[in-house]
Amino acid sequence: MRRPAAALLCAILLAGCAGGAGERPGAVDGRAQDAPRAVSAPRPLPPVVDHVPTREPVVFLTYDDGAERDPRFVGLVRERRLPVSMFLTDSVVGPGYGHFARLRAVGASIQNHTLDHPALRGLPYAGQRAEICGQQHKLRSRFGISPRLFRPPYGIYDRTTLRAAADCGITAVVLWRASLNADGGLTYTRGEPGLRPGDIVSVPAGETMTPSLTERTVRLLGEIERKGLRVGRLEDHLEDHLGGRLEDHLESRPERTPGRRAAVN
């Protein structure tokens, strides 16, 4: 007569243990919130771009980190209808997410630049994934979005970075062909100097930089206009280039380790 009761007690205990094994403690940031994926075929790696082939006379303005929060820049983006891309680092933005919410409201896009801005190349997969997925979770909680574009800090990455980015939902890794200098000139990472259609331009930002972000951008816009170009929306042109929506398109790309990009961003 004792066997049914013992069996019932055993079943209850087993059920309780099974339920506990599936539970994970809440995390204070995004690092631990992304559950390990089931074992499956490796995800294709996202493409790495510093230039988007296009016949339209457009270039793309990108801003990194989030350290410089010039309130006049919001007005400039609104007045000029500039479709700029902001690659944000959580530890740099700090309490300044409200500023970027205002930028997003006037047409800027918000993208991923890691949680803490480490040089990713050479780090283990788990560390790289934590940095990228963690910022995905931060931006999702702040803005309700899941960015599809990612810029590695300093423009440095390896194949592990691409694999981690793909696993975090990133569809393209964005570098730059031109970078704005403090004196207003442009430095080119490859090819002949001079802006050309499809170039991705990096505009470094910092809390103590002068002239202000607004003033630097206005000067850059003057150079863009003198070349007969205008500012385009990076996501739209990447979609056209990749032949579909960003979230639907991933493709293999060999490892690339740019050298001259390490000085900024």
Tab-separated table of C-alpha atoms in Angstrom:
chain	number	residue	atom	x	y	z
A	1	MET	CA	0.000	0.000	0.000
A	2	ARG	CA	2.962	2.324	0.483
A	3	ARG	CA	4.218	2.086	-3.103
A	4	PRO	CA	1.563	4.400	-4.731
A	5	ALA	CA	2.163	7.103	-2.101
A	6	ALA	CA	5.914	6.876	-2.521
A	7	ALA	CA	5.574	7.060	-6.290
A	8	LEU	CA	3.291	10.085	-6.014
A	9	LEU	CA	5.746	11.878	-3.698
A	10	CYS	CA	8.593	11.109	-6.100
A	11	ALA	CA	6.620	12.497	-9.076
A	12	ILE	CA	5.840	15.699	-7.176
A	13	LEU	CA	9.482	16.205	-6.255
A	14	LEU	CA	10.637	15.556	-9.812
A	15	ALA	CA	8.091	17.999	-11.215
A	16	GLY	CA	9.213	20.657	-8.781
A	17	CYS	CA	12.866	20.198	-9.731
A	18	ALA	CA	12.074	20.343	-13.432
A	19	GLY	CA	10.272	23.640	-13.001
A	20	GLY	CA	13.146	25.163	-11.038
A	21	ALA	CA	15.729	24.188	-13.629
A	22	GLY	CA	14.054	26.350	-16.251
A	23	GLU	CA	14.046	29.488	-14.128
A	24	ARG	CA	16.757	32.136	-14.323
A	25	PRO	CA	17.303	34.921	-11.768
A	26	GLY	CA	16.548	38.429	-12.964
A	27	ALA	CA	19.518	40.377	-14.274
A	28	VAL	CA	20.372	43.975	-13.423
A	29	ASP	CA	21.495	44.664	-16.990
A	30	GLY	CA	21.254	42.999	-20.371
A	31	ARG	CA	24.276	40.721	-20.032
A	32	ALA	CA	22.513	37.679	-18.578
A	33	GLN	CA	19.084	38.090	-20.131
A	34	ASP	CA	19.771	36.371	-23.442
A	35	ALA	CA	19.244	32.636	-22.915
A	36	PRO	CA	21.595	30.214	-24.699
A	37	ARG	CA	20.194	29.162	-28.044
A	38	ALA	CA	19.448	25.562	-28.844
A	39	VAL	CA	22.228	23.810	-30.726
A	40	SER	CA	21.613	24.338	-34.440
A	41	ALA	CA	23.415	25.173	-37.644
A	42	PRO	CA	25.687	28.224	-37.281
A	43	ARG	CA	24.079	31.514	-38.266
A	44	PRO	CA	25.457	33.179	-41.400
A	45	LEU	CA	27.755	36.081	-40.558
A	46	PRO	CA	26.612	39.668	-41.177
A	47	PRO	CA	28.296	41.705	-43.916
A	48	VAL	CA	30.836	44.363	-42.959
A	49	VAL	CA	30.394	47.677	-44.789
A	50	ASP	CA	32.182	51.032	-44.924
A	51	HIS	CA	30.613	52.076	-48.232
A	52	VAL	CA	27.261	51.238	-49.824
A	53	PRO	CA	27.234	50.957	-53.631
A	54	THR	CA	24.561	53.323	-54.919
A	55	ARG	CA	23.815	55.479	-57.947
A	56	GLU	CA	22.177	58.110	-55.770
A	57	PRO	CA	24.277	61.157	-54.738
A	58	VAL	CA	24.170	60.337	-51.028
A	59	VAL	CA	26.568	59.808	-48.132
A	60	PHE	CA	25.718	58.564	-44.648
A	61	LEU	CA	26.458	60.375	-41.370
A	62	THR	CA	27.150	58.231	-38.309
A	63	TYR	CA	27.876	59.319	-34.712
A	64	ASP	CA	29.353	57.125	-31.992
A	65	ASP	CA	29.281	56.599	-28.231
A	66	GLY	CA	26.832	59.287	-27.067
A	67	ALA	CA	29.249	61.373	-24.995
A	68	GLU	CA	28.402	64.705	-26.630
A	69	ARG	CA	24.804	65.782	-26.102
A	70	ASP	CA	24.613	69.177	-27.761
A	71	PRO	CA	20.943	70.286	-27.475
A	72	ARG	CA	21.274	72.354	-30.669
A	73	PHE	CA	22.051	69.184	-32.590
A	74	VAL	CA	18.456	68.000	-32.117
A	75	GLY	CA	17.249	71.213	-33.765
A	76	LEU	CA	19.710	70.793	-36.634
A	77	VAL	CA	18.563	67.239	-37.319
A	78	ARG	CA	14.941	68.361	-37.241
A	79	GLU	CA	15.415	71.459	-39.423
A	80	ARG	CA	17.605	69.762	-42.025
A	81	ARG	CA	15.698	66.463	-41.798
A	82	LEU	CA	18.976	64.628	-41.402
A	83	PRO	CA	18.619	60.828	-41.292
A	84	VAL	CA	21.704	60.365	-39.095
A	85	SER	CA	22.637	57.106	-37.359
A	86	MET	CA	23.623	57.165	-33.676
A	87	PHE	CA	25.704	54.187	-32.460
A	88	LEU	CA	25.341	54.253	-28.668
A	89	THR	CA	27.452	52.811	-25.831
A	90	ASP	CA	25.510	52.375	-22.596
A	91	SER	CA	28.346	53.257	-20.194
A	92	VAL	CA	29.029	56.453	-22.162
A	93	VAL	CA	25.435	57.585	-22.580
A	94	GLY	CA	24.762	57.153	-18.838
A	95	PRO	CA	21.700	59.212	-17.900
A	96	GLY	CA	21.543	60.839	-21.343
A	97	TYR	CA	19.117	58.484	-23.068
A	98	GLY	CA	16.424	61.168	-23.019
A	99	HIS	CA	18.528	63.278	-25.402
A	100	PHE	CA	18.686	60.397	-27.874
A	101	ALA	CA	14.965	59.766	-27.539
A	102	ARG	CA	14.479	63.342	-28.737
A	103	LEU	CA	16.890	62.731	-31.613
A	104	ARG	CA	15.029	59.582	-32.558
A	105	ALA	CA	11.757	61.531	-32.509
A	106	VAL	CA	13.095	63.924	-35.160
A	107	GLY	CA	14.422	61.240	-37.489
A	108	ALA	CA	17.721	59.848	-36.167
A	109	SER	CA	18.162	56.093	-35.934
A	110	ILE	CA	19.545	54.380	-32.830
A	111	GLN	CA	22.077	51.571	-33.283
A	112	ASN	CA	24.397	49.357	-31.191
A	113	HIS	CA	27.973	50.245	-30.122
A	114	THR	CA	28.323	47.794	-27.128
A	115	LEU	CA	27.687	48.209	-23.414
A	116	ASP	CA	31.162	49.323	-22.297
A	117	HIS	CA	33.182	50.163	-25.449
A	118	PRO	CA	35.918	47.495	-25.223
A	119	ALA	CA	38.203	46.542	-28.102
A	120	LEU	CA	36.454	43.304	-29.052
A	121	ARG	CA	39.033	41.609	-31.233
A	122	GLY	CA	40.607	38.666	-29.411
A	123	LEU	CA	38.023	38.521	-26.621
A	124	PRO	CA	36.230	35.185	-26.090
A	125	TYR	CA	32.848	34.640	-27.678
A	126	ALA	CA	30.973	34.898	-24.365
A	127	GLY	CA	32.461	38.307	-23.589
A	128	GLN	CA	31.779	39.697	-27.051
A	129	ARG	CA	28.249	38.365	-27.054
A	130	ALA	CA	27.586	39.875	-23.628
A	131	GLU	CA	28.703	43.307	-24.862
A	132	ILE	CA	26.579	43.215	-28.018
A	133	CYS	CA	23.486	41.404	-26.743
A	134	GLY	CA	23.613	43.420	-23.522
A	135	GLN	CA	23.313	46.674	-25.426
A	136	GLN	CA	20.560	45.191	-27.587
A	137	HIS	CA	18.586	44.594	-24.381
A	138	LYS	CA	19.357	48.088	-23.074
A	139	LEU	CA	18.153	49.752	-26.278
A	140	ARG	CA	15.094	47.540	-26.406
A	141	SER	CA	14.152	48.500	-22.852
A	142	ARG	CA	14.817	52.207	-23.500
A	143	PHE	CA	13.295	52.616	-26.950
A	144	GLY	CA	11.367	49.431	-27.713
A	145	ILE	CA	13.632	48.679	-30.671
A	146	SER	CA	16.068	45.935	-31.643
A	147	PRO	CA	18.841	47.566	-33.689
A	148	ARG	CA	20.001	45.713	-36.794
A	149	LEU	CA	23.259	47.640	-37.213
A	150	PHE	CA	26.357	47.340	-35.041
A	151	ARG	CA	29.647	49.228	-34.964
A	152	PRO	CA	32.546	47.616	-33.075
A	153	PRO	CA	34.483	50.079	-30.884
A	154	TYR	CA	37.549	51.485	-32.645
A	155	GLY	CA	36.441	49.661	-35.803
A	156	ILE	CA	38.272	46.546	-34.572
A	157	TYR	CA	36.685	43.111	-34.800
A	158	ASP	CA	37.336	39.481	-35.673
A	159	ARG	CA	35.308	36.530	-36.844
A	160	THR	CA	34.131	35.907	-33.283
A	161	THR	CA	32.666	39.434	-33.271
A	162	LEU	CA	30.683	38.678	-36.411
A	163	ARG	CA	29.415	35.404	-34.965
A	164	ALA	CA	28.376	37.078	-31.701
A	165	ALA	CA	26.726	39.944	-33.588
A	166	ALA	CA	24.725	37.503	-35.713
A	167	ASP	CA	23.573	35.644	-32.602
A	168	CYS	CA	22.417	38.967	-31.097
A	169	GLY	CA	20.238	39.771	-34.131
A	170	ILE	CA	22.651	42.122	-35.917
A	171	THR	CA	22.286	42.149	-39.696
A	172	ALA	CA	25.199	44.380	-40.747
A	173	VAL	CA	28.441	45.557	-39.134
A	174	VAL	CA	29.050	49.188	-40.042
A	175	LEU	CA	32.510	50.783	-40.290
A	176	TRP	CA	33.371	53.976	-42.196
A	177	ARG	CA	35.417	55.124	-45.189
A	178	ALA	CA	35.754	58.737	-44.048
A	179	SER	CA	36.203	60.249	-40.592
A	180	LEU	CA	35.812	63.913	-39.659
A	181	ASN	CA	38.901	65.452	-38.040
A	182	ALA	CA	38.914	68.098	-35.318
A	183	ASP	CA	40.043	70.688	-37.896
A	184	GLY	CA	37.078	69.939	-40.147
A	185	GLY	CA	39.001	67.872	-42.677
A	186	LEU	CA	38.266	64.282	-43.606
A	187	THR	CA	40.564	61.278	-43.249
A	188	TYR	CA	39.950	58.310	-45.531
A	189	THR	CA	40.594	54.723	-44.488
A	190	ARG	CA	41.081	53.450	-48.037
A	191	GLY	CA	40.840	54.489	-51.657
A	192	GLU	CA	41.310	57.900	-53.177
A	193	PRO	CA	40.616	60.919	-50.934
A	194	GLY	CA	37.361	62.731	-51.531
A	195	LEU	CA	33.747	61.999	-50.723
A	196	ARG	CA	31.903	59.827	-53.204
A	197	PRO	CA	28.344	58.487	-53.319
A	198	GLY	CA	27.755	55.708	-50.831
A	199	ASP	CA	30.482	56.685	-48.374
A	200	ILE	CA	29.824	56.094	-44.678
A	201	VAL	CA	31.200	59.021	-42.674
A	202	SER	CA	32.107	58.833	-38.984
A	203	VAL	CA	31.726	62.002	-36.925
A	204	PRO	CA	33.625	61.531	-33.632
A	205	ALA	CA	32.008	63.072	-30.568
A	206	GLY	CA	33.314	63.929	-27.106
A	207	GLU	CA	32.201	65.971	-24.125
A	208	THR	CA	35.026	68.505	-24.445
A	209	MET	CA	35.382	68.721	-28.220
A	210	THR	CA	35.300	72.128	-29.892
A	211	PRO	CA	33.748	73.369	-32.078
A	212	SER	CA	30.455	71.829	-30.930
A	213	LEU	CA	28.883	68.816	-32.576
A	214	THR	CA	26.359	71.081	-34.269
A	215	GLU	CA	29.045	73.369	-35.657
A	216	ARG	CA	31.165	70.466	-36.885
A	217	THR	CA	28.177	68.897	-38.585
A	218	VAL	CA	27.200	72.167	-40.287
A	219	ARG	CA	30.715	72.475	-41.729
A	220	LEU	CA	30.595	68.889	-42.906
A	221	LEU	CA	27.214	69.467	-44.541
A	222	GLY	CA	28.768	72.354	-46.451
A	223	GLU	CA	31.476	70.033	-47.810
A	224	ILE	CA	28.865	67.413	-48.705
A	225	GLU	CA	26.793	69.980	-50.597
A	226	ARG	CA	29.842	71.327	-52.445
A	227	LYS	CA	30.399	67.811	-53.757
A	228	GLY	CA	26.835	67.722	-55.056
A	229	LEU	CA	25.830	65.159	-52.436
A	230	ARG	CA	23.208	64.909	-49.718
A	231	VAL	CA	22.688	62.824	-46.573
A	232	GLY	CA	20.855	59.523	-47.048
A	233	ARG	CA	19.343	57.056	-44.609
A	234	LEU	CA	21.836	54.272	-44.120
A	235	GLU	CA	19.314	51.546	-43.298
A	236	ASP	CA	17.289	52.156	-46.463
A	237	HIS	CA	20.293	52.010	-48.761
A	238	LEU	CA	21.693	48.943	-47.010
A	239	GLU	CA	18.379	47.201	-47.566
A	240	ASP	CA	18.506	48.084	-51.265
A	241	HIS	CA	22.113	46.897	-51.489
A	242	LEU	CA	21.433	43.613	-49.701
A	243	GLY	CA	18.326	42.944	-51.737
A	244	GLY	CA	15.763	42.797	-48.945
A	245	ARG	CA	14.877	43.890	-45.455
A	246	LEU	CA	17.821	44.078	-43.074
A	247	GLU	CA	16.222	41.632	-40.671
A	248	ASP	CA	15.864	39.054	-43.445
A	249	HIS	CA	19.372	39.243	-44.878
A	250	LEU	CA	22.551	37.799	-43.430
A	251	GLU	CA	25.522	36.745	-45.517
A	252	SER	CA	28.986	35.383	-44.885
A	253	ARG	CA	31.879	37.799	-44.745
A	254	PRO	CA	35.566	37.001	-44.190
A	255	GLU	CA	37.346	38.298	-41.109
A	256	ARG	CA	38.603	41.840	-41.470
A	257	THR	CA	40.854	43.737	-39.075
A	258	PRO	CA	41.161	47.367	-40.144
A	259	GLY	CA	44.247	49.193	-38.953
A	260	ARG	CA	43.740	52.919	-39.418
A	261	ARG	CA	40.298	52.784	-37.841
A	262	ALA	CA	41.707	52.004	-34.412
A	263	ALA	CA	42.367	55.684	-33.666
A	264	VAL	CA	38.737	56.700	-33.247
A	265	ASN	CA	35.301	55.541	-32.165
